[in-house]
PDB file of C-alpha atoms in Angstrom:
ATOM      1  CA  MET A1361       7.630   5.164  -8.786  1.00  0.00           C
ATOM      2  CA  THR A1362       5.389   2.934 -10.852  1.00  0.00           C
ATOM      3  CA  GLY A1363       2.892   4.652 -13.187  1.00  0.00           C
ATOM      4  CA  GLY A1364       3.598   8.253 -12.222  1.00  0.00           C
ATOM      5  CA  ASN A1365       1.192   8.234  -9.298  1.00  0.00           C
ATOM      6  CA  PRO A1366       0.146  11.759  -8.384  1.00  0.00           C
ATOM      7  CA  VAL A1367       1.464  13.227  -5.293  1.00  0.00           C
ATOM      8  CA  VAL A1368       0.007  16.562  -3.993  1.00  0.00           C
ATOM      9  CA  LEU A1369       2.175  18.808  -1.835  1.00  0.00           C
ATOM     10  CA  LEU A1370       0.659  21.545   0.313  1.00  0.00           C
ATOM     11  CA  HIS A1371       2.947  24.001   1.990  1.00  0.00           C
ATOM     12  CA  GLY A1372       2.462  25.867   5.307  1.00  0.00           C
ATOM     13  CA  TRP A1373       2.623  29.305   6.762  1.00  0.00           C
ATOM     14  CA  PRO A1374       4.796  31.190   6.270  1.00  0.00           C
ATOM     15  CA  GLY A1375       5.679  29.201   3.186  1.00  0.00           C
ATOM     16  CA  LEU A1376       6.032  28.766  -0.617  1.00  0.00           C
ATOM     17  CA  PRO A1377       5.756  25.933  -3.052  1.00  0.00           C
ATOM     18  CA  SER A1378       9.540  25.912  -3.005  1.00  0.00           C
ATOM     19  CA  ASP A1379       9.421  24.503   0.545  1.00  0.00           C
ATOM     20  CA  TYR A1380       9.297  21.120  -1.374  1.00  0.00           C
ATOM     21  CA  ARG A1381      12.360  21.891  -3.649  1.00  0.00           C
ATOM     22  CA  ALA A1382      14.614  19.301  -1.869  1.00  0.00           C
ATOM     23  CA  LEU A1383      11.926  16.706  -1.693  1.00  0.00           C
ATOM     24  CA  ILE A1384      11.023  16.420  -5.416  1.00  0.00           C
ATOM     25  CA  PRO A1385      14.281  14.637  -6.491  1.00  0.00           C
ATOM     26  CA  LEU A1386      13.423  11.988  -3.795  1.00  0.00           C
ATOM     27  CA  LEU A1387      10.198  11.102  -5.552  1.00  0.00           C
ATOM     28  CA  PRO A1388      11.523   9.654  -8.935  1.00  0.00           C
ATOM     29  CA  GLY A1389       8.629   8.921 -11.310  1.00  0.00           C
ATOM     30  CA  ALA A1390       6.023  10.561  -9.400  1.00  0.00           C
ATOM     31  CA  ARG A1391       3.675  13.136 -10.841  1.00  0.00           C
ATOM     32  CA  VAL A1392       4.201  15.944  -8.510  1.00  0.00           C
ATOM     33  CA  LEU A1393       1.564  18.875  -7.996  1.00  0.00           C
ATOM     34  CA  ILE A1394       2.270  21.759  -5.767  1.00  0.00           C
ATOM     35  CA  PRO A1395      -0.777  23.913  -5.863  1.00  0.00           C
ATOM     36  CA  THR A1396      -0.368  27.828  -5.466  1.00  0.00           C
ATOM     37  CA  LEU A1397      -2.447  28.606  -2.271  1.00  0.00           C
ATOM     38  CA  ALA A1398      -4.363  31.767  -2.767  1.00  0.00           C
ATOM     39  CA  GLY A1399      -3.250  34.521  -0.460  1.00  0.00           C
ATOM     40  CA  PHE A1400      -0.039  32.814   0.691  1.00  0.00           C
ATOM     41  CA  GLY A1401       3.357  34.201  -0.555  1.00  0.00           C
ATOM     42  CA  THR A1402       3.582  33.803  -4.228  1.00  0.00           C
ATOM     43  CA  GLY A1403      -0.080  32.868  -4.300  1.00  0.00           C
ATOM     44  CA  TYR A1404      -1.105  36.402  -3.386  1.00  0.00           C
ATOM     45  CA  THR A1405      -2.853  38.168  -6.173  1.00  0.00           C
ATOM     46  CA  GLY A1406      -5.165  40.346  -4.065  1.00  0.00           C
ATOM     47  CA  PRO A1407      -7.191  40.462  -0.929  1.00  0.00           C
ATOM     48  CA  ILE A1408      -8.934  37.260   0.155  1.00  0.00           C
ATOM     49  CA  ASP A1409     -12.239  37.221   2.137  1.00  0.00           C
ATOM     50  CA  THR A1410     -12.456  35.315   5.389  1.00  0.00           C
ATOM     51  CA  ALA A1411     -15.033  32.937   3.881  1.00  0.00           C
ATOM     52  CA  ASP A1412     -12.440  31.965   1.192  1.00  0.00           C
ATOM     53  CA  ALA A1413      -9.724  31.487   3.709  1.00  0.00           C
ATOM     54  CA  THR A1414     -11.187  28.471   5.640  1.00  0.00           C
ATOM     55  CA  ALA A1415      -9.660  25.061   5.314  1.00  0.00           C
ATOM     56  CA  ASP A1416     -12.691  23.748   3.685  1.00  0.00           C
ATOM     57  CA  SER A1417     -12.551  26.558   1.059  1.00  0.00           C
ATOM     58  CA  TYR A1418      -9.051  25.810   0.255  1.00  0.00           C
ATOM     59  CA  ALA A1419     -10.001  22.164  -0.118  1.00  0.00           C
ATOM     60  CA  ARG A1420     -12.763  22.778  -2.482  1.00  0.00           C
ATOM     61  CA  ARG A1421     -10.530  24.850  -4.677  1.00  0.00           C
ATOM     62  CA  LEU A1422      -7.697  22.228  -4.576  1.00  0.00           C
ATOM     63  CA  LEU A1423     -10.298  19.462  -5.641  1.00  0.00           C
ATOM     64  CA  ASP A1424     -11.366  21.637  -8.459  1.00  0.00           C
ATOM     65  CA  GLU A1425      -7.799  22.151  -9.436  1.00  0.00           C
ATOM     66  CA  LEU A1426      -7.104  18.555  -9.436  1.00  0.00           C
ATOM     67  CA  ASP A1427     -10.237  17.816 -11.606  1.00  0.00           C
ATOM     68  CA  ALA A1428      -8.976  20.324 -14.130  1.00  0.00           C
ATOM     69  CA  GLU A1429      -5.621  18.432 -14.184  1.00  0.00           C
ATOM     70  CA  GLY A1430      -7.465  15.077 -14.748  1.00  0.00           C
ATOM     71  CA  VAL A1431      -6.321  13.892 -11.329  1.00  0.00           C
ATOM     72  CA  THR A1432      -9.335  11.994 -10.122  1.00  0.00           C
ATOM     73  CA  GLY A1433      -7.806   9.127  -8.272  1.00  0.00           C
ATOM     74  CA  GLY A1434      -4.727   7.370  -6.869  1.00  0.00           C
ATOM     75  CA  VAL A1435      -3.558  10.528  -5.107  1.00  0.00           C
ATOM     76  CA  THR A1436      -1.224  10.688  -2.219  1.00  0.00           C
ATOM     77  CA  ILE A1437      -1.756  14.065  -0.417  1.00  0.00           C
ATOM     78  CA  VAL A1438       0.922  15.724   1.656  1.00  0.00           C
ATOM     79  CA  GLY A1439       0.735  18.710   3.922  1.00  0.00           C
ATOM     80  CA  TYR A1440       2.457  20.455   6.785  1.00  0.00           C
ATOM     81  CA  ASP A1441       1.227  23.209   9.006  1.00  0.00           C
ATOM     82  CA  ILE A1442      -1.840  24.811   7.295  1.00  0.00           C
ATOM     83  CA  GLY A1443      -1.274  22.377   4.455  1.00  0.00           C
ATOM     84  CA  SER A1444      -2.050  19.579   6.737  1.00  0.00           C
ATOM     85  CA  ARG A1445      -5.397  21.087   7.746  1.00  0.00           C
ATOM     86  CA  ILE A1446      -6.274  21.813   3.980  1.00  0.00           C
ATOM     87  CA  ALA A1447      -5.335  18.255   3.189  1.00  0.00           C
ATOM     88  CA  GLN A1448      -7.488  16.847   6.014  1.00  0.00           C
ATOM     89  CA  SER A1449     -10.398  18.815   4.751  1.00  0.00           C
ATOM     90  CA  ALA A1450      -9.833  17.437   1.259  1.00  0.00           C
ATOM     91  CA  LEU A1451      -9.677  13.876   2.624  1.00  0.00           C
ATOM     92  CA  ARG A1452     -13.058  14.251   4.288  1.00  0.00           C
ATOM     93  CA  ALA A1453     -14.697  15.927   1.291  1.00  0.00           C
ATOM     94  CA  ASP A1454     -13.555  13.407  -1.436  1.00  0.00           C
ATOM     95  CA  PRO A1455     -11.987  10.360   0.165  1.00  0.00           C
ATOM     96  CA  ASP A1456     -12.165   8.184  -2.996  1.00  0.00           C
ATOM     97  CA  ARG A1457      -9.711  10.319  -4.697  1.00  0.00           C
ATOM     98  CA  PHE A1458      -6.861   9.543  -2.274  1.00  0.00           C
ATOM     99  CA  ILE A1459      -4.880   6.382  -1.621  1.00  0.00           C
ATOM    100  CA  GLY A1460      -2.696   7.866   1.088  1.00  0.00           C
ATOM    101  CA  ALA A1461      -1.908  10.818   3.164  1.00  0.00           C
ATOM    102  CA  VAL A1462       1.315  12.142   4.816  1.00  0.00           C
ATOM    103  CA  LEU A1463       0.598  14.900   7.358  1.00  0.00           C
ATOM    104  CA  THR A1464       2.025  16.782  10.195  1.00  0.00           C
ATOM    105  CA  PRO A1465       0.079  18.343  13.311  1.00  0.00           C
ATOM    106  CA  GLY A1466      -2.207  19.966  13.858  1.00  0.00           C
ATOM    107  CA  TYR A1467      -5.382  17.955  13.967  1.00  0.00           C
ATOM    108  CA  PRO A1468      -8.659  18.125  15.799  1.00  0.00           C
ATOM    109  CA  GLY A1469      -7.417  15.954  18.666  1.00  0.00           C
ATOM    110  CA  ILE A1470      -5.262  18.699  20.012  1.00  0.00           C
ATOM    111  CA  GLY A1471      -8.543  20.157  21.108  1.00  0.00           C
ATOM    112  CA  ALA A1472      -8.328  23.237  23.418  1.00  0.00           C
ATOM    113  CA  ARG A1473      -4.791  22.374  24.747  1.00  0.00           C
ATOM    114  CA  ALA A1474      -3.121  24.910  22.542  1.00  0.00           C
ATOM    115  CA  GLY A1475      -5.157  27.601  24.421  1.00  0.00           C
ATOM    116  CA  ASP A1476      -3.796  26.595  27.856  1.00  0.00           C
ATOM    117  CA  ALA A1477      -1.839  29.319  29.718  1.00  0.00           C
ATOM    118  CA  GLU A1478       1.356  27.284  29.632  1.00  0.00           C
ATOM    119  CA  TYR A1479       1.459  27.517  25.817  1.00  0.00           C
ATOM    120  CA  ALA A1480       0.618  31.177  25.597  1.00  0.00           C
ATOM    121  CA  GLU A1481       4.151  31.986  24.715  1.00  0.00           C
ATOM    122  CA  ARG A1482       4.044  29.606  21.718  1.00  0.00           C
ATOM    123  CA  PHE A1483       0.567  30.355  20.308  1.00  0.00           C
ATOM    124  CA  TRP A1484       0.354  34.187  20.962  1.00  0.00           C
ATOM    125  CA  TYR A1485       1.061  34.762  17.250  1.00  0.00           C
ATOM    126  CA  GLN A1486      -2.324  33.351  16.251  1.00  0.00           C
ATOM    127  CA  HIS A1487      -4.169  35.887  18.452  1.00  0.00           C
ATOM    128  CA  PHE A1488      -1.925  38.534  17.138  1.00  0.00           C
ATOM    129  CA  HIS A1489      -2.638  37.694  13.585  1.00  0.00           C
ATOM    130  CA  ARG A1490      -6.394  38.241  14.254  1.00  0.00           C
ATOM    131  CA  THR A1491      -5.914  41.825  15.216  1.00  0.00           C
ATOM    132  CA  PRO A1492      -5.647  44.778  12.790  1.00  0.00           C
ATOM    133  CA  LEU A1493      -2.396  45.694  14.451  1.00  0.00           C
ATOM    134  CA  ALA A1494      -0.544  42.716  12.777  1.00  0.00           C
ATOM    135  CA  ALA A1495      -1.083  43.919   9.334  1.00  0.00           C
ATOM    136  CA  GLU A1496      -0.589  47.561  10.354  1.00  0.00           C
ATOM    137  CA  LEU A1497       2.807  46.881  11.866  1.00  0.00           C
ATOM    138  CA  ILE A1498       4.192  44.356   9.197  1.00  0.00           C
ATOM    139  CA  ASP A1499       2.366  44.399   5.904  1.00  0.00           C
ATOM    140  CA  GLY A1500       4.201  45.934   3.007  1.00  0.00           C
ATOM    141  CA  ASN A1501       7.297  46.704   5.129  1.00  0.00           C
ATOM    142  CA  GLU A1502      10.107  44.504   3.831  1.00  0.00           C
ATOM    143  CA  SER A1503      12.209  45.023   6.919  1.00  0.00           C
ATOM    144  CA  ASN A1504       9.450  44.147   9.341  1.00  0.00           C
ATOM    145  CA  VAL A1505       8.394  41.194   7.324  1.00  0.00           C
ATOM    146  CA  ALA A1506      12.019  40.023   7.272  1.00  0.00           C
ATOM    147  CA  SER A1507      12.417  40.422  11.050  1.00  0.00           C
ATOM    148  CA  TYR A1508       9.097  38.605  11.802  1.00  0.00           C
ATOM    149  CA  LEU A1509       9.706  35.711   9.342  1.00  0.00           C
ATOM    150  CA  ASP A1510      13.248  35.364  10.612  1.00  0.00           C
ATOM    151  CA  TRP A1511      11.882  35.166  14.126  1.00  0.00           C
ATOM    152  CA  VAL A1512       9.415  32.434  13.151  1.00  0.00           C
ATOM    153  CA  TRP A1513      12.112  30.397  11.519  1.00  0.00           C
ATOM    154  CA  ASP A1514      14.392  30.752  14.574  1.00  0.00           C
ATOM    155  CA  GLN A1515      11.758  29.911  17.092  1.00  0.00           C
ATOM    156  CA  TRP A1516       9.874  26.968  15.146  1.00  0.00           C
ATOM    157  CA  SER A1517      12.724  25.215  13.339  1.00  0.00           C
ATOM    158  CA  GLY A1518      14.563  22.340  15.144  1.00  0.00           C
ATOM    159  CA  PRO A1519      18.106  22.388  16.711  1.00  0.00           C
ATOM    160  CA  GLY A1520      19.792  21.036  13.589  1.00  0.00           C
ATOM    161  CA  ALA A1521      18.193  23.440  11.179  1.00  0.00           C
ATOM    162  CA  PRO A1522      20.301  26.052   9.393  1.00  0.00           C
ATOM    163  CA  GLN A1523      20.474  29.582  10.910  1.00  0.00           C
ATOM    164  CA  TRP A1524      18.348  31.058   8.025  1.00  0.00           C
ATOM    165  CA  HIS A1525      15.411  29.764   6.061  1.00  0.00           C
ATOM    166  CA  PRO A1526      16.880  27.928   3.009  1.00  0.00           C
ATOM    167  CA  HIS A1527      14.841  30.187   0.666  1.00  0.00           C
ATOM    168  CA  ARG A1528      14.855  33.266   2.861  1.00  0.00           C
ATOM    169  CA  ASP A1529      15.146  35.852   0.014  1.00  0.00           C
ATOM    170  CA  ASP A1530      12.278  34.335  -1.975  1.00  0.00           C
ATOM    171  CA  LEU A1531      10.173  34.132   1.228  1.00  0.00           C
ATOM    172  CA  ILE A1532      10.711  37.748   2.209  1.00  0.00           C
ATOM    173  CA  ALA A1533      10.064  38.967  -1.421  1.00  0.00           C
ATOM    174  CA  ALA A1534       6.787  37.141  -1.608  1.00  0.00           C
ATOM    175  CA  TYR A1535       5.373  38.067   1.791  1.00  0.00           C
ATOM    176  CA  SER A1536       6.591  41.651   1.734  1.00  0.00           C
ATOM    177  CA  ARG A1537       4.586  42.717  -1.286  1.00  0.00           C
ATOM    178  CA  PRO A1538       1.853  45.338  -0.190  1.00  0.00           C
ATOM    179  CA  GLY A1539      -1.201  43.219   0.847  1.00  0.00           C
ATOM    180  CA  ALA A1540       0.553  39.775   0.875  1.00  0.00           C
ATOM    181  CA  PHE A1541       1.191  39.516   4.530  1.00  0.00           C
ATOM    182  CA  ARG A1542      -2.297  40.734   5.452  1.00  0.00           C
ATOM    183  CA  ALA A1543      -3.884  38.263   3.015  1.00  0.00           C
ATOM    184  CA  SER A1544      -1.878  35.344   4.450  1.00  0.00           C
ATOM    185  CA  ILE A1545      -2.964  35.952   8.069  1.00  0.00           C
ATOM    186  CA  GLN A1546      -6.573  35.787   7.054  1.00  0.00           C
ATOM    187  CA  TRP A1547      -6.212  32.112   7.638  1.00  0.00           C
ATOM    188  CA  TYR A1548      -6.082  32.674  11.429  1.00  0.00           C
ATOM    189  CA  THR A1549      -9.389  34.639  11.412  1.00  0.00           C
ATOM    190  CA  ALA A1550     -11.151  31.987   9.341  1.00  0.00           C
ATOM    191  CA  ASN A1551      -9.676  28.914  11.182  1.00  0.00           C
ATOM    192  CA  ARG A1552      -9.706  29.236  14.976  1.00  0.00           C
ATOM    193  CA  GLY A1553      -8.170  26.600  17.154  1.00  0.00           C
ATOM    194  CA  TYR A1554      -7.870  22.890  16.618  1.00  0.00           C
ATOM    195  CA  SER A1555     -11.127  21.628  18.177  1.00  0.00           C
ATOM    196  CA  GLY A1556     -14.006  20.214  16.048  1.00  0.00           C
ATOM    197  CA  ALA A1557     -16.523  17.391  16.023  1.00  0.00           C
ATOM    198  CA  LEU A1558     -15.177  16.111  12.694  1.00  0.00           C
ATOM    199  CA  PRO A1559     -15.731  12.573  11.331  1.00  0.00           C
ATOM    200  CA  PRO A1560     -12.566  10.374  11.098  1.00  0.00           C
ATOM    201  CA  ILE A1561     -10.387  10.105   8.133  1.00  0.00           C
ATOM    202  CA  HIS A1562     -10.293   6.592   6.733  1.00  0.00           C
ATOM    203  CA  THR A1563      -7.669   7.058   4.002  1.00  0.00           C
ATOM    204  CA  PRO A1564      -4.445   5.223   5.073  1.00  0.00           C
ATOM    205  CA  ALA A1565      -2.177   7.868   6.637  1.00  0.00           C
ATOM    206  CA  THR A1566       1.129   8.551   8.106  1.00  0.00           C
ATOM    207  CA  ILE A1567       1.393  11.290  10.691  1.00  0.00           C
ATOM    208  CA  LEU A1568       4.919  12.591  10.793  1.00  0.00           C
ATOM    209  CA  TRP A1569       5.276  14.337  14.152  1.00  0.00           C
ATOM    210  CA  PRO A1570       8.510  16.274  14.632  1.00  0.00           C
ATOM    211  CA  ASP A1571       9.670  15.655  18.145  1.00  0.00           C
ATOM    212  CA  ALA A1572      11.377  19.100  18.331  1.00  0.00           C
ATOM    213  CA  ASP A1573       8.392  21.198  17.113  1.00  0.00           C
ATOM    214  CA  PRO A1574       7.765  23.798  19.830  1.00  0.00           C
ATOM    215  CA  LEU A1575       4.153  24.257  18.811  1.00  0.00           C
ATOM    216  CA  PHE A1576       3.041  20.599  19.003  1.00  0.00           C
ATOM    217  CA  PRO A1577       4.530  18.466  21.765  1.00  0.00           C
ATOM    218  CA  PRO A1578       4.661  14.760  21.034  1.00  0.00           C
ATOM    219  CA  ALA A1579       2.149  14.052  23.949  1.00  0.00           C
ATOM    220  CA  TRP A1580      -0.508  15.721  21.787  1.00  0.00           C
ATOM    221  CA  ALA A1581      -0.500  12.744  19.378  1.00  0.00           C
ATOM    222  CA  ASP A1582      -2.509  10.714  21.895  1.00  0.00           C
ATOM    223  CA  ARG A1583      -5.758  11.233  20.178  1.00  0.00           C
ATOM    224  CA  ILE A1584      -4.821  10.441  16.611  1.00  0.00           C
ATOM    225  CA  PRO A1585      -6.757   7.117  16.521  1.00  0.00           C
ATOM    226  CA  GLU A1586      -9.917   9.081  17.117  1.00  0.00           C
ATOM    227  CA  PHE A1587      -9.658  11.106  14.009  1.00  0.00           C
ATOM    228  CA  PHE A1588      -7.680   8.794  11.713  1.00  0.00           C
ATOM    229  CA  SER A1589      -8.882   5.129  11.494  1.00  0.00           C
ATOM    230  CA  ALA A1590      -5.926   3.903   9.568  1.00  0.00           C
ATOM    231  CA  ALA A1591      -2.917   5.938  10.536  1.00  0.00           C
ATOM    232  CA  ARG A1592       0.502   5.201  11.764  1.00  0.00           C
ATOM    233  CA  THR A1593       2.465   7.849  13.770  1.00  0.00           C
ATOM    234  CA  ASP A1594       6.107   8.282  13.209  1.00  0.00           C
ATOM    235  CA  PHE A1595       8.086  10.746  15.355  1.00  0.00           C
ATOM    236  CA  VAL A1596      10.845  12.512  13.481  1.00  0.00           C
ATOM    237  CA  ALA A1597      13.880  12.934  15.869  1.00  0.00           C
ATOM    238  CA  GLY A1598      15.484  16.383  16.056  1.00  0.00           C
ATOM    239  CA  CYS A1599      13.121  18.038  13.591  1.00  0.00           C
ATOM    240  CA  GLY A1600      11.240  21.265  14.106  1.00  0.00           C
ATOM    241  CA  HIS A1601       8.024  22.591  12.672  1.00  0.00           C
ATOM    242  CA  PHE A1602       9.361  22.829   8.989  1.00  0.00           C
ATOM    243  CA  LEU A1603       9.581  19.274   8.071  1.00  0.00           C
ATOM    244  CA  PRO A1604      10.023  19.572   4.221  1.00  0.00           C
ATOM    245  CA  LEU A1605      12.842  21.979   4.714  1.00  0.00           C
ATOM    246  CA  GLU A1606      14.526  20.175   7.795  1.00  0.00           C
ATOM    247  CA  ASN A1607      14.133  16.483   6.928  1.00  0.00           C
ATOM    248  CA  PRO A1608      12.910  15.907   3.322  1.00  0.00           C
ATOM    249  CA  ALA A1609      14.257  12.472   3.366  1.00  0.00           C
ATOM    250  CA  ALA A1610      11.903  11.375   6.169  1.00  0.00           C
ATOM    251  CA  LEU A1611       9.048  12.875   4.238  1.00  0.00           C
ATOM    252  CA  ALA A1612      10.000  11.102   1.047  1.00  0.00           C
ATOM    253  CA  ASP A1613      10.130   7.722   2.833  1.00  0.00           C
ATOM    254  CA  ALA A1614       6.691   8.231   4.088  1.00  0.00           C
ATOM    255  CA  ILE A1615       5.224   9.361   0.737  1.00  0.00           C
ATOM    256  CA  LEU A1616       6.713   6.324  -1.114  1.00  0.00           C
ATOM    257  CA  ARG A1617       5.269   3.971   1.362  1.00  0.00           C
ATOM    258  CA  HIS A1618       1.702   5.134   0.234  1.00  0.00           C
ATOM    259  CA  ALA A1619       2.292   6.050  -3.324  1.00  0.00           C
ATOM    260  CA  THR A1620       3.904   2.737  -4.256  1.00  0.00           C
ATOM    261  CA  ALA A1621       1.758   0.441  -2.180  1.00  0.00           C
TER     262      ALA A1621
END
């Protein structure tokens, strides 16, 4: 990749920076930055306030971190799950810094559809995470963390994914530390739903939409042009929610289209 263009990779929930381990060798010559997201897995260092758990707050901290690294332009930003929503906030806050974006759902065009009764069996976890009961039942209990995160992987990954999360031991160790699970689900209190009267993103973007993601059916891609003025949408066949872990090659191809343009 010419000139070591910077590529910023933002992971999801439940995730770790190591979600991108298989992707990095596919980006030769890139300056890859994988920020540690406060409150998520290995990024947990203590409780996080709801005000600090919004997508906009994460985006502001990300931009400060890039400033500290001297990364002020030419950036391709990549995110899946919550990482996608943080990336979208950063793109709106400082568009001149970025030359491209590679994102997965969700996005504001999903609107209220995730709250429809027919999707209750998919999105119940978000409501659960906003109750004190979630932390009381799971936080700090390694066995319960393991059972819950194994369930998430089983339910959200695609039909061709391995039976277990590729970095299962690291994931469980990070999220089972006392307070870590509780901190990670603050996101769901701070960021409710997918609606929002937000301005469109004008940075050239590729929306990678896994066609076997049970949370986000492909039909929900219908409003992408309202929120991204320069986006292409590519559906990733047979892939579930965890794109960097399930199909890093598809992700690399999309990144290289932007970072080498």
